[in-house]
XYZ file of C-alpha atoms in Angstrom:
521
model
C 131.874 63.018 102.400
C 129.223 61.476 100.197
C 125.627 62.422 99.689
C 123.943 59.135 98.873
C 121.369 57.846 101.340
C 118.919 54.988 101.701
C 118.324 55.112 105.426
C 114.710 55.444 106.574
C 115.843 57.251 109.734
C 117.924 59.858 107.930
C 117.450 61.359 104.491
C 121.063 62.541 104.327
C 124.339 60.732 103.792
C 124.896 57.325 105.394
C 128.676 57.694 105.290
C 128.882 58.281 109.046
C 126.594 55.384 109.997
C 129.435 53.462 111.731
C 130.212 56.471 113.918
C 126.518 56.839 114.699
C 126.373 53.227 115.889
C 129.532 53.540 117.976
C 128.438 56.641 119.894
C 124.766 55.619 119.916
C 123.407 58.857 118.466
C 120.953 59.207 115.562
C 122.657 59.497 112.198
C 120.993 62.797 111.319
C 122.384 64.373 114.479
C 125.859 62.998 113.771
C 125.696 64.412 110.238
C 124.616 67.780 111.595
C 127.424 68.056 114.163
C 130.104 66.846 111.736
C 128.969 69.309 109.075
C 128.992 72.148 111.588
C 132.509 71.243 112.715
C 133.607 71.037 109.089
C 131.927 74.400 108.483
C 133.938 75.823 111.384
C 137.214 74.754 109.782
C 136.025 76.019 106.414
C 135.118 79.355 107.980
C 138.710 79.929 109.109
C 139.905 79.116 105.589
C 137.251 81.403 104.110
C 138.390 84.343 106.248
C 142.114 83.821 105.676
C 142.277 82.835 102.002
C 139.110 84.381 100.565
C 139.336 87.628 102.482
C 137.712 90.596 100.694
C 141.167 92.099 100.230
C 142.291 88.985 98.323
C 139.321 88.101 96.145
C 136.121 89.508 94.705
C 132.633 89.443 96.252
C 131.541 87.229 93.346
C 133.982 84.489 94.342
C 132.994 84.752 98.005
C 129.304 84.497 97.087
C 129.865 81.456 94.862
C 132.015 79.571 97.371
C 129.715 80.325 100.316
C 126.639 79.212 98.347
C 128.095 76.004 96.906
C 129.514 74.910 100.252
C 126.216 75.675 101.945
C 124.209 73.619 99.511
C 126.669 70.735 99.779
C 126.296 70.672 103.565
C 122.526 70.713 103.097
C 122.680 67.762 100.699
C 124.910 65.833 103.074
C 122.525 66.333 105.997
C 119.132 66.154 104.281
C 119.591 64.544 100.875
C 117.099 65.551 98.203
C 114.978 67.340 100.816
C 117.531 70.149 100.515
C 115.870 71.019 97.202
C 113.092 72.582 99.255
C 115.556 75.323 100.193
C 116.002 76.195 96.514
C 112.287 75.950 95.738
C 111.289 78.201 98.628
C 113.974 80.742 97.762
C 113.204 80.595 94.036
C 109.459 81.102 94.482
C 109.903 84.157 96.651
C 112.590 85.638 94.400
C 110.135 85.383 91.521
C 107.550 87.196 93.623
C 110.041 89.966 94.362
C 110.766 90.369 90.645
C 107.196 90.170 89.343
C 105.121 91.983 91.965
C 105.086 95.599 92.979
C 107.079 96.843 95.934
C 103.924 98.042 97.671
C 102.669 94.505 98.370
C 105.775 92.390 97.741
C 106.550 91.955 101.453
C 103.055 90.621 102.160
C 103.163 88.108 99.305
C 106.614 86.897 100.325
C 105.499 86.447 103.936
C 102.436 84.424 102.898
C 104.279 82.251 100.361
C 107.420 81.638 102.429
C 105.487 80.905 105.618
C 102.897 78.861 103.724
C 105.545 76.705 102.042
C 107.306 76.221 105.370
C 104.024 75.241 107.047
C 103.234 72.767 104.255
C 106.608 71.065 104.731
C 106.216 71.030 108.515
C 102.709 69.556 108.376
C 103.694 66.787 105.958
C 106.800 65.955 107.985
C 104.874 65.779 111.258
C 101.623 64.109 110.222
C 102.715 62.060 107.204
C 106.210 60.890 108.043
C 107.525 61.012 111.614
C 105.307 62.562 114.296
C 107.263 63.229 117.474
C 110.653 62.774 115.785
C 112.474 65.612 117.519
C 115.643 65.565 115.456
C 117.639 67.477 112.871
C 114.950 67.690 110.189
C 115.040 69.664 106.959
C 112.416 72.178 108.090
C 114.859 73.621 110.629
C 116.975 75.369 107.970
C 113.768 76.359 106.180
C 112.696 78.247 109.292
C 115.841 80.373 109.086
C 115.463 80.821 105.316
C 111.875 81.972 105.880
C 113.153 84.639 108.245
C 115.747 85.791 105.730
C 113.298 85.863 102.819
C 110.700 87.881 104.671
C 113.263 90.167 106.307
C 114.731 91.063 102.922
C 111.279 91.622 101.401
C 110.365 94.008 104.209
C 113.743 95.746 103.946
C 113.223 96.366 100.217
C 109.678 97.567 100.884
C 110.938 99.967 103.567
C 113.706 101.172 101.267
C 111.246 102.099 98.558
C 109.008 103.744 101.142
C 111.855 106.046 102.147
C 112.096 107.230 98.549
C 108.535 108.513 98.642
C 108.545 109.814 102.227
C 110.839 112.189 104.054
C 113.965 110.496 105.475
C 112.934 111.365 109.021
C 109.377 110.133 108.624
C 107.909 108.322 111.609
C 106.230 105.744 109.373
C 109.350 103.607 109.688
C 111.153 102.671 112.882
C 114.797 103.717 113.091
C 115.917 100.096 113.139
C 113.946 99.513 109.952
C 115.574 102.580 108.399
C 118.994 101.130 109.114
C 118.094 97.841 107.428
C 116.422 99.463 104.409
C 117.545 98.093 101.065
C 117.277 100.334 98.028
C 117.899 97.671 95.377
C 116.986 94.127 94.494
C 119.775 91.612 95.065
C 121.035 89.532 92.176
C 120.064 85.867 92.118
C 123.545 84.878 93.297
C 123.462 87.379 96.161
C 119.999 86.150 97.125
C 120.977 82.480 97.292
C 124.228 83.342 99.033
C 122.307 85.235 101.711
C 119.812 82.394 102.191
C 122.029 79.330 101.786
C 125.612 80.234 102.716
C 127.587 77.506 104.486
C 127.918 79.505 107.713
C 124.200 79.595 108.437
C 122.490 77.001 106.258
C 122.117 74.412 109.041
C 121.451 76.470 112.181
C 121.367 80.135 111.238
C 121.281 82.624 112.716
C 119.312 85.172 110.733
C 121.023 88.438 109.909
C 120.213 91.644 108.112
C 120.864 91.473 104.379
C 122.861 94.704 104.604
C 125.099 93.246 107.303
C 125.687 90.086 105.260
C 126.544 91.986 102.074
C 128.871 94.269 104.036
C 130.651 91.159 105.327
C 130.971 89.646 101.842
C 132.201 92.879 100.275
C 134.471 93.773 103.188
C 132.659 97.032 103.915
C 132.809 98.032 107.600
C 129.194 98.231 108.624
C 127.536 98.877 111.919
C 124.924 101.293 113.157
C 127.155 102.673 115.931
C 129.219 104.375 113.273
C 129.912 107.529 115.232
C 131.419 105.692 118.203
C 135.187 105.800 118.561
C 137.077 103.782 121.082
C 140.799 103.934 121.760
C 141.437 105.338 118.316
C 139.409 102.627 116.601
C 136.516 103.908 114.524
C 133.351 101.952 113.926
C 130.981 102.318 111.022
C 131.796 103.066 107.412
C 135.293 104.326 108.081
C 138.688 102.745 107.896
C 139.282 100.501 110.869
C 141.322 97.521 111.914
C 140.093 94.056 111.074
C 140.053 92.407 114.522
C 140.773 88.729 114.884
C 137.814 86.626 116.063
C 140.026 83.780 117.296
C 139.716 84.492 121.018
C 135.959 84.889 120.755
C 135.650 81.687 118.732
C 137.643 79.759 121.345
C 135.453 81.179 124.107
C 132.281 80.176 122.289
C 133.621 76.707 121.536
C 134.363 76.272 125.242
C 130.757 77.261 125.950
C 129.617 74.697 123.382
C 131.666 71.946 124.987
C 130.410 72.745 128.482
C 126.793 72.926 127.284
C 127.093 69.603 125.499
C 128.588 67.901 128.544
C 125.835 69.260 130.791
C 123.139 68.153 128.386
C 124.512 64.631 127.919
C 125.146 64.077 131.632
C 122.103 65.698 133.246
C 119.248 65.637 130.750
C 118.307 61.992 131.363
C 118.395 62.524 135.126
C 115.512 65.009 134.944
C 113.237 63.919 132.084
C 110.458 66.398 131.343
C 107.962 63.551 130.933
C 108.161 62.804 134.649
C 106.177 65.992 135.291
C 103.086 64.163 133.990
C 103.804 60.779 135.568
C 100.799 59.675 137.649
C 102.883 58.329 140.537
C 105.021 61.466 140.603
C 101.972 63.735 140.692
C 100.232 61.646 143.373
C 103.168 61.182 145.742
C 105.242 64.348 145.348
C 104.471 67.504 147.359
C 103.594 70.470 145.190
C 106.680 72.467 146.185
C 108.841 69.524 145.078
C 106.943 69.385 141.780
C 107.776 73.050 141.252
C 111.470 72.434 141.921
C 111.514 69.405 139.631
C 109.760 71.350 136.873
C 112.458 74.004 137.044
C 115.291 71.448 136.985
C 113.786 69.410 134.152
C 113.288 72.468 131.952
C 116.691 73.853 132.925
C 118.396 70.730 131.565
C 116.669 71.054 128.175
C 118.268 74.411 127.424
C 121.961 73.387 127.021
C 121.263 71.669 123.689
C 120.057 75.003 122.323
C 123.060 76.726 123.870
C 125.292 74.227 122.063
C 123.663 74.552 118.632
C 123.286 78.332 118.604
C 126.677 79.113 120.124
C 128.406 76.796 117.642
C 126.564 78.503 114.780
C 127.672 81.882 116.119
C 131.269 80.672 116.381
C 131.191 79.500 112.751
C 130.066 82.906 111.534
C 132.658 84.646 113.699
C 135.420 82.365 112.418
C 134.525 83.473 108.891
C 134.740 87.104 109.994
C 130.999 87.743 110.232
C 129.510 89.145 113.416
C 131.831 92.012 114.338
C 129.807 94.645 116.190
C 132.243 97.416 117.036
C 134.285 97.851 120.185
C 133.561 97.886 123.894
C 134.477 100.850 126.077
C 137.794 99.181 126.914
C 138.691 98.818 123.242
C 138.046 95.082 122.998
C 136.161 93.920 119.886
C 132.586 92.712 120.173
C 131.434 89.738 118.142
C 127.750 89.693 119.039
C 126.164 91.208 115.920
C 124.253 88.017 115.123
C 124.493 86.203 118.462
C 121.333 84.280 119.255
C 121.434 84.204 123.052
C 122.976 85.602 126.226
C 123.130 82.673 128.607
C 123.639 84.529 131.878
C 120.846 86.978 131.095
C 118.576 84.013 130.372
C 119.352 82.079 133.528
C 119.093 85.148 135.764
C 116.227 86.900 133.985
C 113.963 88.821 136.348
C 111.105 89.322 133.902
C 109.332 87.327 131.226
C 110.374 89.890 128.633
C 114.014 89.853 129.725
C 114.079 86.086 129.210
C 112.518 86.335 125.751
C 114.767 89.247 124.733
C 117.882 87.143 125.367
C 116.601 83.822 124.007
C 116.700 83.236 120.235
C 117.554 86.904 119.814
C 117.580 87.027 116.020
C 114.150 85.414 115.834
C 112.880 87.971 118.343
C 114.261 90.752 116.133
C 112.554 89.212 113.115
C 109.198 88.928 114.868
C 109.484 92.501 116.082
C 110.321 93.942 112.669
C 107.862 92.022 110.504
C 104.944 91.810 112.942
C 105.051 93.613 116.287
C 106.117 97.019 114.961
C 103.682 96.859 112.049
C 100.554 95.292 113.529
C 98.005 98.062 114.267
C 95.882 95.999 116.661
C 96.966 93.737 119.517
C 100.566 93.283 118.336
C 101.463 91.036 121.280
C 98.890 88.382 120.355
C 99.698 88.661 116.650
C 103.410 88.194 117.327
C 102.890 85.090 119.475
C 100.577 83.574 116.845
C 103.089 84.222 114.057
C 105.807 82.685 116.227
C 103.693 79.564 116.759
C 103.008 79.217 113.022
C 106.689 79.647 112.236
C 107.817 77.056 114.794
C 105.774 74.215 113.349
C 102.686 72.046 113.330
C 102.832 70.426 116.762
C 99.816 71.420 118.908
C 102.107 71.914 121.895
C 103.708 74.880 120.167
C 100.357 76.652 119.968
C 99.565 75.892 123.607
C 102.902 77.387 124.591
C 102.447 80.590 122.639
C 98.806 81.051 123.632
C 99.892 80.687 127.248
C 102.710 83.114 126.525
C 100.217 85.809 125.534
C 98.464 85.605 128.909
C 101.718 85.489 130.868
C 103.128 88.457 128.948
C 100.068 90.599 129.651
C 100.158 89.691 133.348
C 103.903 90.311 133.632
C 103.515 93.676 131.929
C 100.734 94.645 134.337
C 102.799 93.586 137.358
C 105.848 95.454 136.150
C 104.006 98.712 135.530
C 102.017 98.676 138.755
C 104.231 96.955 141.346
C 107.868 97.538 140.437
C 107.941 101.311 141.115
C 107.281 100.621 144.814
C 110.548 98.646 145.107
C 112.890 101.168 143.507
C 113.267 103.314 146.622
C 116.242 101.453 148.088
C 118.808 98.880 146.921
C 117.601 96.321 149.464
C 114.003 96.599 148.277
C 115.084 96.315 144.661
C 117.208 93.262 145.486
C 114.203 91.654 147.155
C 112.058 92.471 144.137
C 114.647 91.011 141.761
C 114.831 87.798 143.788
C 111.073 87.355 143.813
C 110.678 88.191 140.133
C 113.545 85.842 139.203
C 111.740 82.923 140.850
C 108.414 83.969 139.348
C 109.935 84.354 135.896
C 111.581 80.926 135.963
C 108.374 79.227 137.094
C 106.318 81.084 134.487
C 108.766 80.210 131.710
C 108.875 76.532 132.677
C 105.091 76.339 133.003
C 104.658 78.004 129.616
C 107.220 75.922 127.734
C 106.214 72.423 128.919
C 103.808 71.899 125.961
C 106.602 72.990 123.608
C 108.629 69.998 124.805
C 105.775 67.498 125.165
C 104.429 68.445 121.697
C 100.968 66.841 122.023
C 97.724 68.197 123.466
C 96.973 65.262 125.789
C 100.211 65.266 127.812
C 100.267 69.075 127.872
C 96.729 69.350 129.234
C 97.524 66.635 131.769
C 100.385 68.756 133.064
C 98.262 71.892 133.252
C 95.492 69.999 135.048
C 98.013 68.746 137.599
C 98.743 72.414 138.329
C 95.008 73.233 138.285
C 95.735 75.803 135.556
C 96.931 77.985 138.416
C 99.336 80.123 136.382
C 96.721 80.682 133.683
C 94.128 81.762 136.234
C 96.529 83.962 138.169
C 97.765 85.688 135.015
C 94.243 86.383 133.765
C 93.294 87.900 137.125
C 96.414 90.086 137.183
C 95.935 91.251 133.596
C 92.324 92.210 134.323
C 92.851 93.730 137.767
C 95.979 95.816 137.131
C 95.579 98.604 134.565
C 98.134 99.163 131.835
C 97.881 101.967 129.317
C 97.554 100.897 125.681
C 100.849 100.694 123.851
C 100.170 103.655 121.541
C 99.574 105.896 124.578
C 102.769 104.706 126.284
C 104.721 105.416 123.108
C 103.388 108.971 122.906
C 104.282 109.657 126.540
C 107.707 108.002 126.422
C 110.690 110.276 127.132
C 113.352 110.675 124.478
C 116.833 109.786 125.694
C 120.000 111.076 124.144
C 122.188 108.959 121.909
C 124.733 108.718 124.717
C 122.114 106.920 126.793
C 121.602 104.333 124.102
C 124.646 102.233 124.949
C 124.413 100.139 128.071
C 127.218 99.902 130.601
C 127.743 96.219 129.902
C 128.725 96.937 126.324
C 125.558 95.643 124.656
C 124.163 98.045 122.111
C 120.795 99.566 122.961
C 118.800 101.927 120.844
C 117.080 104.972 122.281
C 113.873 104.510 124.217
C 111.537 106.345 121.827
C 108.531 105.469 119.732
C 110.838 105.199 116.731
C 113.248 102.722 118.262
C 113.070 99.530 120.254
C 115.511 97.955 122.635
C 117.194 94.609 122.176
C 117.697 94.226 125.890
C 115.441 94.616 128.882
C 115.043 98.352 129.527
C 114.168 98.278 133.185
C 112.837 101.786 133.659
C 111.274 102.648 130.321
C 107.496 102.187 129.963
C 107.732 101.617 126.224
C 109.682 98.384 126.513
C 107.334 96.242 128.479
């Protein structure tokens, strides 16, 4: 593969231009997919021949970093230098500033640099070009930079406070970092070949444990069928079956996207003839189908990225109750939980999971006032400069407040019998899917004009209904719910489906939808 490029449509290598013309796909997308497939093969080699038992962490860091930067150059050309600049600036901040405010400076600089690149790309170069652009990897690097800065800040805080202090959430305690990484470790964490193009984000501690071959997972006291998790000697399970399963999911998602997406274009939702001649119930059905067909491309990209990390040996998350290994430590989605979500929160908790963790740890858990609004605003800023993103996340605030009010006030009445609960789940599934589709339309349309046209065609009905529900149905403030929340035992913290859940207390937060706990909605 070569890295020279002169194409106005793609800043990366033009080596694969003939393939791009044959299959009629943009060159930048072809480069991205080919690099990811090459990264998958490299990941197997990395696990087998550069295993921690066979080589040093230094060699693994160097190889992972150099390969990552080469893939970045191949896909984005000289724009890949932004990855080094952003990482270098924030590393300097970590070295030169005090720990007390380092995390704030890193958040401002990393997010500011990302926003600058996004604004120039959108408004100077190629507005509406929804393709594999260089700011995508920068979004993941921004998450890693800020996560590490907060982890170091929390680590130093633990030195000055008691270990069991409530000033830090338990999840934050687990991710605490007591030392500054070396420059090589820092660039390896940010720019390794497994996650440079599509992520996902991971904890720095988890990444270093993977590089050094140190068994690491928070469920360290769980033992299953003689296998011990945590920082104890354990078998090194093969990820091959899981990688094959995820590749099959990728293939199916890609086929669905290529075959169905053009049948239900999102833009038809704002077509004048469609709005004028189609009954409203049919518009609702079409909205659901059109938004449903946009999701497989994300399933493809994120599942492939997860498979690459797993193939390299990264992502092991202990064992299920039946003794089978789990490879979901850094998984970014749970497709079935998304498609059958019965609440707005359940959908969001299973979509772009690592980003949700990042938002929770750097914003939601730390914001003293109105954390929901602050988290949605930060998410909008992180996603980019298109106005549609801000419309989506502003709408998301209203929908979240209404859904929370409904859940607290209405759901208890349906828990008396299985049939009532089934009815409730069916109704809330339909309501959740409509609310998600309604909220996300501007995210796809990007611009204000088309987005407002869609909302006008619906008479802003979801907005109005959500505002009325949020005002009419009382919900206790979050700090009061946290104080009143029951404390469950550690045995209750693992769900029956094998997904890890932390305890439902004010010091811990769930990564899945906790259906009966008032603290999690």
